[in-house]
Structure formats: C-alpha cells, structure tokens
C-alpha cells in the first residue's frame, strides 16, 4: 500500500507551483478580475508549453499520456494560484468528454488542439436555475441541428469547441439526452458574456439557432456520459479547491503572525488560533478525500462515483470554510478590494456551484452509498 | 497511489486471517459487532475475562502488541502489518479496550526508560494481558495543565514516599501496575520539578475509589496515595525530568493510530436506511440526506487521513502533531451523530436501555460522548496543538512559566 503521490508526481507539483508563482502572481489574476482581459492569454500559452493541458491526454492524440494523478497535482496548483485561464472547462470537461465518448476522428481533430493550447473547450449543460438533471434540458436536437439556450456556460464566450447536452427523445427517461459537438465554424451560435461571482473565470449564455452540430457518442447515451464527465471533473475540481483552501489557510496564518493587536500578534489569541486550526482540519479532510478520488479516477475503479462525490463535498466545504475565515482573520483589511482574500472567497463560491451545487452532490453521495450497501 | 498489499503484506494478511478464523471467540462475534461507543459489556460473560483470554491466546501465538520487539512480548511488525491485523481482527479488536492505555502508553514509556531487567520482567505479561496497567497523570489541579500536578514524591534512603491524589484514572480498579507522574521539587517552575515512576497498584497506601460517571458507568477512579513506598529502581528517567518522560508517553498515544476511529457514522447510516419516516425510509428525506452526506465525508476524510499517515509511517516518517486531528474531528462528531439519531426517534428518543430503538445504542453513545471530547486532551487542547505545532502560531501566554511552582496561584476568584 502506498496512499500518496509518487516522488515524480511531487516533483511535477513543485514545478507547477514554481511556474505559477512566477507567471501567475495575484497581480496577473487581477488583470482578468478587473475585466481588462477575458483570460490570461500568456499564461494559457505557458500552460501549453509546460505540457499542463495534455498531461492526461494519450500520446497518440498529442498529449503526454501521463495520467490523471499528474493532472490532479497540476489542478491543485491551478487552484492555489487562482489561475485565470479556462483550464477546468477545457481540460476537465471538454477533453474528458472527448476521451470518454469521442470517435477516433473527433479525438484526432480536437485533443491535439487542446493539448497544445489552440482550442478552448467547454460543456454546455445548464439551462438556468437548478441542478444537473435530464429533465432540466430543454435544448433540442433534430437532424443534426440544435435549438435552445444554455446558461451559465463556463468560459462559453471564449470557447472554440462546445459540447452540448440536448434532448433527442421524449420518453421522459435519461435516454432522451444526447451529446453534440459544436465547432467554431458552425454558425447559428450566439454568445453573451455574463457577469458572475468570480470574474477570473468567465460565464456565458449561449443561444443555438438552427446550429449544425455533430453527435458525440451514441444517441441516447448523453446523460450517462455527462454523469461520468461530472464525476471526473468533481475529482479534478476538488484538487483545485484543496489548493485554494491551503493557500487561504496560509494567508490567514501569515497575517495572524504579523498583525499586532493589544500588544501581541493576533495569532496568539486562542479564538484566532482555533479558527485557523479548524481551517487546517477541513483542508486536511478534503485533501484526504481527494486523494481517494484521485486513486479511483486514475485506476477507473468502480468506487469512482462515490469517491468523486465525497471529494467534491468535502473540498467544497473546505474551500468555502477557509476562504471566509481567511477574511475574518484579516479583519477590515480582508474586506478591501486591495487584499487578495476576496479573490479566494469568490473562487471558492464559484467552484462550489459549477458542477452542480453541494445539495446535488450530497444527494448523489447518499444514492451511491446506498447502492454499495445494497450490493 | 494504491491500496494493494505487497506480496509480503498479502502473506501476512492471509496468515492473520486464518489464525483468527481458527481461534477467535466466535460466540461473541455478533454481540461485539453490535456494540458501539458507550456500551461495554457482554450479556452472558465477564468482558474482562473474555478480553484477557483473547489477549493471552494472541500473545501465545505471537499476535499481541505486534510492533513491540519479540523479547518484550511483541512480534517486531511493521506499522502496515499492525493495520492489516486491525482490519482482520475486526469486531474482536473491541476486546482490547482495557489494554489500550497499557499497550499504547505505559509499555512504550517502560521501553524507553525502564532498566533491561524490568523490561523483561514487566513487558511480556503486559503484552499478554495477564497484567493490566493504568496511567496516573491527571489530578484535581492538573488535567489539561498536566504539569500543574501536586502529588509529592520525597526521597527517603533508596526509596521514594508518595502522598497525594490522582483522578480520572481509567481502569485503576482492575489495574496491576501504573505509571505515575509526581512532583519532586516545588521550588522550581512547574515543568522542571516532576519525576516519573512505575508502581504496583497493590502497594500499601494505594486506595482506589471508583467514580460514578455522567454516563452512569464507572470506568475511571480517584486514586489516593498515603505514604506509598516506591523503590528508586522503579524511577523512569532522571529525577526532575518527568516532563520529558511524560511527553514520550503522550507522543506514543499518537502512534496508536488505527485504520478506523469511531465516529458513529456507520451506525447512523444503517439506522437511517431502516427507519421509516413519514411512510418512507428516512434516508430518502432531503434533510436527512444532507446531514448524512456531511458526516459521511468527515468519516471518510478521517479514514483516508489515517491511511495517509500509515503510508508516511511505512516510509519511515515519524507521526507528528497533525495526528491530533482524529480525536478533534471524531469526538464532537460522535456527539452530534448521537444527538441527531435521537432527534429522528422523536419523543421515543428519550428512552434508553432495552426499551429504546436499537436497544439504546445511540442513547449510550450520547451519554459517553462528552467524555470522548475530554479524555486524552480536550478539543481545545487539540486545537492548540494543531495551531502551535502544525501551523507555527505563537504559544499561549503562560503567566506561570518562570514562576517557582509553590508561588503559582491556586484559586481563580479570591
Ligand atoms: C473518560 C475519561 C478517561 C480518562 N482517563 C484518564 C486516565 O486514564 N489517566 C489520566 O491521567 N487521566 C485521564 N483522564 C483525564 C483527562 O486527561 C483530563 O480530564 C483532561 O486532560 C482534561 O483535564 P481536566 O478534566 O482537568 O479539565 P480542565 O483542564 O480543568 O479543563 C476545563 C475546560 O477548560 C479548558 N481548558 C483548559 N486549559 C485550556 C487551555 N490552555 N486553552 C483552552 N482551554 C483550556 C478545557 O478545554 C475544558 O473545556 C480521563 C478523562 C476522561 C473524561
């Protein structure tokens, strides 16, 4: 038994951390936060050059073929640095959907472009308020033509490749849903950028009007693919959340050591110490659950659905907990635009919603545990 | 990253499994499986005797105190083998409760500080469960602040004479030996005037008075010392160096990490799966699911945190203060889980004992839980440990730090 990352994987993590510390300091994140750029193009190019985008993509499709454990360690650093790039939408959602369901031709067409940074991808799933559910999908596809509206779509306004979940049947079952691939030359797609909690990761509304689309995966398999993609993305996002939690805790700790009140560092007050200890506890539980998720993802274990839900819930709770209490430790400073605390708070709360809310994953977890117990 | 046994581990597991299958006291399996925190005892047998017999059988076959050296009654096993044993021992592991303090804390302290002759004399019968040990640290004036203790040890010739009182001593009423922390010099700051001993609990002048606990049980005691004589050869460590010896003991408490700390979660999950609420299983209720999920990820988080710690141990890393997390999470969780299970029972939740749902399992858990949050260091002390030793925050301001012990104030309001 060895429940840890290997030395090579840890080395990759160090390398990613160093790279991001240099290329993605908070002031680079702020360029996107302040709305001057939709994402950090130079950083995105750097990600491609470092091979971060294609680590889990097989070599035959232009990736490094290293695997998902390697992608997990990179995701942690992306979260720690709040990298303002369309990493999760492209790598966790679009690339995973292609790898799971794409034809060889589709993989050949798109995966190399994702790996080298040429194509930004996303998954268009949601249609307004609510959680992932086949019933909530009204967007329709018939004869290779899409009609409907999706929102919010992560990085939807800058995506070159859109994977769309649409209704192709009317039986009222999961089998009504199919996936489609919409490329940049499709025509009939209108994108509108939407303001959102975390401007460092864009959200958009996409309207499809008689838009030509090619099927991705078999007809009626859409929901099953989406569930698998969401599980995979849940593990990878959990690592982003773990990285963010750790950084928020570190910021709080450092401030508590430096700031003096009543003649002593505030970190010597138990109320503050205990708040930081509790942040450490939630971050540690999240990390351990995420490691389990990473193991399940990398081995494609039958435990993956349950492990993914655990990692997702635990990491969501931890990042929200650490991000909000980091502001509290910082006092009034923590509530200024100038301090970076709010960027973590924004990211924590945005990541908490992107793949379906906490209550959705709680539901999933209990269903999956019941299934296991019944087996 | 993998959970697979190495060939060596698999061989060890197979050996352990077949030995347990052939030797375990199977007649108690169901009852042991059904017990959870707060409910000790067997219906038709004396748990103490059953526990001792199982421990002796294990010792005779070389399965006791796995990580101890062979010459002291152990097996010289790796940390992973210990965990594999725990997994295979399953419900029978619950019989080890009365040995935890002896095996986890007293034994390692003896190993570090006793003479070779004493180790060979005292450790094997401790490993085999023939002799039970207790830990005599806490006092009315020294619980969280262990170093605030007042029990005096005075040198008389080759002996020491002990006077004073200990409290909350688990198992003292059935213990044969104990490790005892005393004050040998009250004129120096508190940490610098302590000395550690081990003693025979049957020594003249030792009086054990069971305390009735909030749970209604009596697992811990007051222990009074009146002119109790301990030979100097039973001193552990140097005179006035008892604080460092005590730290060894407390560090070893951390080493006793297992694959599973009790959280009450599996019991709650089962309960909610079977309980009908508004004509459907409770587990189908939105609020119930949300609560369950939050506790599920705490329980699994703890499980994988301890597996990470075991992986680190097996690579030769030392267990650090980060292991305080287990008790800090599990203690309050058990209490909350029990409270919630009673809430689901509605008015009937107020019943306890055989009349209650599941024969009062959660009621017993509820009544035991406050002790879990206090024993072995309170939640607050655990948070201090994490904040100071893991995160590097400043220590608490200690007004008694450099004061001679006999000048430290003893009353809160005066
Ligand atoms: C079931 C049980 C079994 C036990 N078994 C043993 C045993 O076998 N041997 C043994 O020696 N002892 C044993 N103990 C004693 C146990 O170690 C102490 O009870 C514990 O360390 C707390 O000390 P105290 O009871 O004196 O509480 P106190 O130290 O008086 O604490 C009272 C409150 O003050 C808080 N507090 C105290 N100091 C601080 C601080 N610095 N910062 C913040 N808050 C603080 C505590 O957290 C607590 O909430 C046992 C206790 C229990 C409940």
PDB file of C-alpha atoms and ligand atoms in Angstrom, chain A residues 270 274, chain B residues 101 135-140 142-145 167-170 213 220 368 371-372 374-381 384 396, ligand 1:
ATOM      1  CA  UNK A 270      -6.999  31.431  21.026  1.00  0.00           C
ATOM      2  CA  UNK A 274      -8.650  27.854  16.940  1.00  0.00           C
TER       3      UNK A 274
ATOM      4  CA  UNK B 101      -3.522   2.540  27.976  1.00  0.00           C
ATOM      5  CA  UNK B 135      -1.803   5.899  33.677  1.00  0.00           C
ATOM      6  CA  UNK B 136      -1.742   8.089  36.792  1.00  0.00           C
ATOM      7  CA  UNK B 137      -1.257  11.597  35.420  1.00  0.00           C
ATOM      8  CA  UNK B 138      -4.360  13.726  35.927  1.00  0.00           C
ATOM      9  CA  UNK B 139      -5.124  15.369  39.236  1.00  0.00           C
ATOM     10  CA  UNK B 140      -7.788  17.718  40.504  1.00  0.00           C
ATOM     11  CA  UNK B 142      -3.705  19.209  36.805  1.00  0.00           C
ATOM     12  CA  UNK B 143      -5.766  17.988  33.839  1.00  0.00           C
ATOM     13  CA  UNK B 144      -5.145  19.927  30.651  1.00  0.00           C
ATOM     14  CA  UNK B 145      -2.367  21.575  32.609  1.00  0.00           C
ATOM     15  CA  UNK B 167      -8.200  11.487  39.452  1.00  0.00           C
ATOM     16  CA  UNK B 168      -9.943  10.249  36.287  1.00  0.00           C
ATOM     17  CA  UNK B 169      -7.656   7.207  36.259  1.00  0.00           C
ATOM     18  CA  UNK B 170      -9.198   4.788  33.758  1.00  0.00           C
ATOM     19  CA  UNK B 213     -19.539   8.888  35.617  1.00  0.00           C
ATOM     20  CA  UNK B 220     -12.427   5.779  35.955  1.00  0.00           C
ATOM     21  CA  UNK B 368     -20.461   8.554  26.614  1.00  0.00           C
ATOM     22  CA  UNK B 371     -16.002  12.018  27.914  1.00  0.00           C
ATOM     23  CA  UNK B 372     -14.548  11.349  24.483  1.00  0.00           C
ATOM     24  CA  UNK B 374     -12.224  15.392  27.238  1.00  0.00           C
ATOM     25  CA  UNK B 375     -10.093  12.246  27.673  1.00  0.00           C
ATOM     26  CA  UNK B 376      -6.610  12.296  26.246  1.00  0.00           C
ATOM     27  CA  UNK B 377      -6.752  16.074  25.759  1.00  0.00           C
ATOM     28  CA  UNK B 378      -9.819  18.266  25.265  1.00  0.00           C
ATOM     29  CA  UNK B 379     -10.951  19.677  21.907  1.00  0.00           C
ATOM     30  CA  UNK B 380      -9.401  22.983  22.919  1.00  0.00           C
ATOM     31  CA  UNK B 381      -6.040  21.405  23.719  1.00  0.00           C
ATOM     32  CA  UNK B 384      -3.865  24.439  20.462  1.00  0.00           C
ATOM     33  CA  UNK B 396      -0.431  30.707  24.741  1.00  0.00           C
TER      34      UNK B 396
HETATM   35  C1  LIG C   1     -13.314   9.218  30.280  1.00  0.00           C
HETATM   36  C2  LIG C   1     -12.028   9.794  30.762  1.00  0.00           C
HETATM   37  C3  LIG C   1     -10.946   8.961  30.982  1.00  0.00           C
HETATM   38  C4  LIG C   1      -9.747   9.493  31.458  1.00  0.00           C
HETATM   39  N1  LIG C   1      -8.703   8.638  31.713  1.00  0.00           N
HETATM   40  C5  LIG C   1      -7.563   9.133  32.240  1.00  0.00           C
HETATM   41  C6  LIG C   1      -6.509   8.271  32.634  1.00  0.00           C
HETATM   42  O1  LIG C   1      -6.593   7.068  32.468  1.00  0.00           O
HETATM   43  N2  LIG C   1      -5.399   8.784  33.180  1.00  0.00           N
HETATM   44  C7  LIG C   1      -5.249  10.117  33.363  1.00  0.00           C
HETATM   45  O2  LIG C   1      -4.211  10.520  33.826  1.00  0.00           O
HETATM   46  N3  LIG C   1      -6.233  10.986  33.018  1.00  0.00           N
HETATM   47  C8  LIG C   1      -7.382  10.518  32.483  1.00  0.00           C
HETATM   48  N4  LIG C   1      -8.399  11.383  32.134  1.00  0.00           N
HETATM   49  C9  LIG C   1      -8.233  12.798  32.431  1.00  0.00           C
HETATM   50  C10 LIG C   1      -8.138  13.685  31.199  1.00  0.00           C
HETATM   51  O3  LIG C   1      -6.877  13.583  30.609  1.00  0.00           O
HETATM   52  C11 LIG C   1      -8.465  15.110  31.662  1.00  0.00           C
HETATM   53  O4  LIG C   1      -9.778  15.118  32.134  1.00  0.00           O
HETATM   54  C12 LIG C   1      -8.321  16.122  30.563  1.00  0.00           C
HETATM   55  O5  LIG C   1      -6.975  16.249  30.168  1.00  0.00           O
HETATM   56  C13 LIG C   1      -8.886  17.489  30.952  1.00  0.00           C
HETATM   57  O6  LIG C   1      -8.460  17.930  32.183  1.00  0.00           O
HETATM   58  P1  LIG C   1      -9.484  18.432  33.291  1.00  0.00           P
HETATM   59  O7  LIG C   1     -10.504  17.383  33.418  1.00  0.00           O
HETATM   60  O8  LIG C   1      -8.706  18.804  34.465  1.00  0.00           O
HETATM   61  O9  LIG C   1     -10.168  19.698  32.674  1.00  0.00           O
HETATM   62  P2  LIG C   1      -9.598  21.184  32.717  1.00  0.00           P
HETATM   63  O10 LIG C   1      -8.162  21.161  32.313  1.00  0.00           O
HETATM   64  O11 LIG C   1      -9.939  21.801  34.016  1.00  0.00           O
HETATM   65  O12 LIG C   1     -10.434  21.847  31.577  1.00  0.00           O
HETATM   66  C14 LIG C   1     -11.691  22.505  31.752  1.00  0.00           C
HETATM   67  C15 LIG C   1     -12.029  23.287  30.497  1.00  0.00           C
HETATM   68  O13 LIG C   1     -11.020  24.291  30.296  1.00  0.00           O
HETATM   69  C16 LIG C   1     -10.472  24.161  29.024  1.00  0.00           C
HETATM   70  N5  LIG C   1      -9.038  24.496  29.052  1.00  0.00           N
HETATM   71  C17 LIG C   1      -8.111  24.128  29.975  1.00  0.00           C
HETATM   72  N6  LIG C   1      -6.910  24.584  29.633  1.00  0.00           N
HETATM   73  C18 LIG C   1      -7.070  25.258  28.464  1.00  0.00           C
HETATM   74  C19 LIG C   1      -6.217  25.968  27.593  1.00  0.00           C
HETATM   75  N7  LIG C   1      -4.891  26.062  27.818  1.00  0.00           N
HETATM   76  N8  LIG C   1      -6.745  26.524  26.492  1.00  0.00           N
HETATM   77  C20 LIG C   1      -8.078  26.436  26.229  1.00  0.00           C
HETATM   78  N9  LIG C   1      -8.930  25.791  27.008  1.00  0.00           N
HETATM   79  C21 LIG C   1      -8.436  25.204  28.097  1.00  0.00           C
HETATM   80  C22 LIG C   1     -10.669  22.702  28.649  1.00  0.00           C
HETATM   81  O14 LIG C   1     -10.625  22.522  27.250  1.00  0.00           O
HETATM   82  C23 LIG C   1     -12.018  22.419  29.243  1.00  0.00           C
HETATM   83  O15 LIG C   1     -13.011  22.835  28.354  1.00  0.00           O
HETATM   84  C24 LIG C   1      -9.622  10.873  31.683  1.00  0.00           C
HETATM   85  C25 LIG C   1     -10.719  11.720  31.433  1.00  0.00           C
HETATM   86  C26 LIG C   1     -11.911  11.187  30.976  1.00  0.00           C
HETATM   87  C27 LIG C   1     -13.053  12.112  30.746  1.00  0.00           C
END
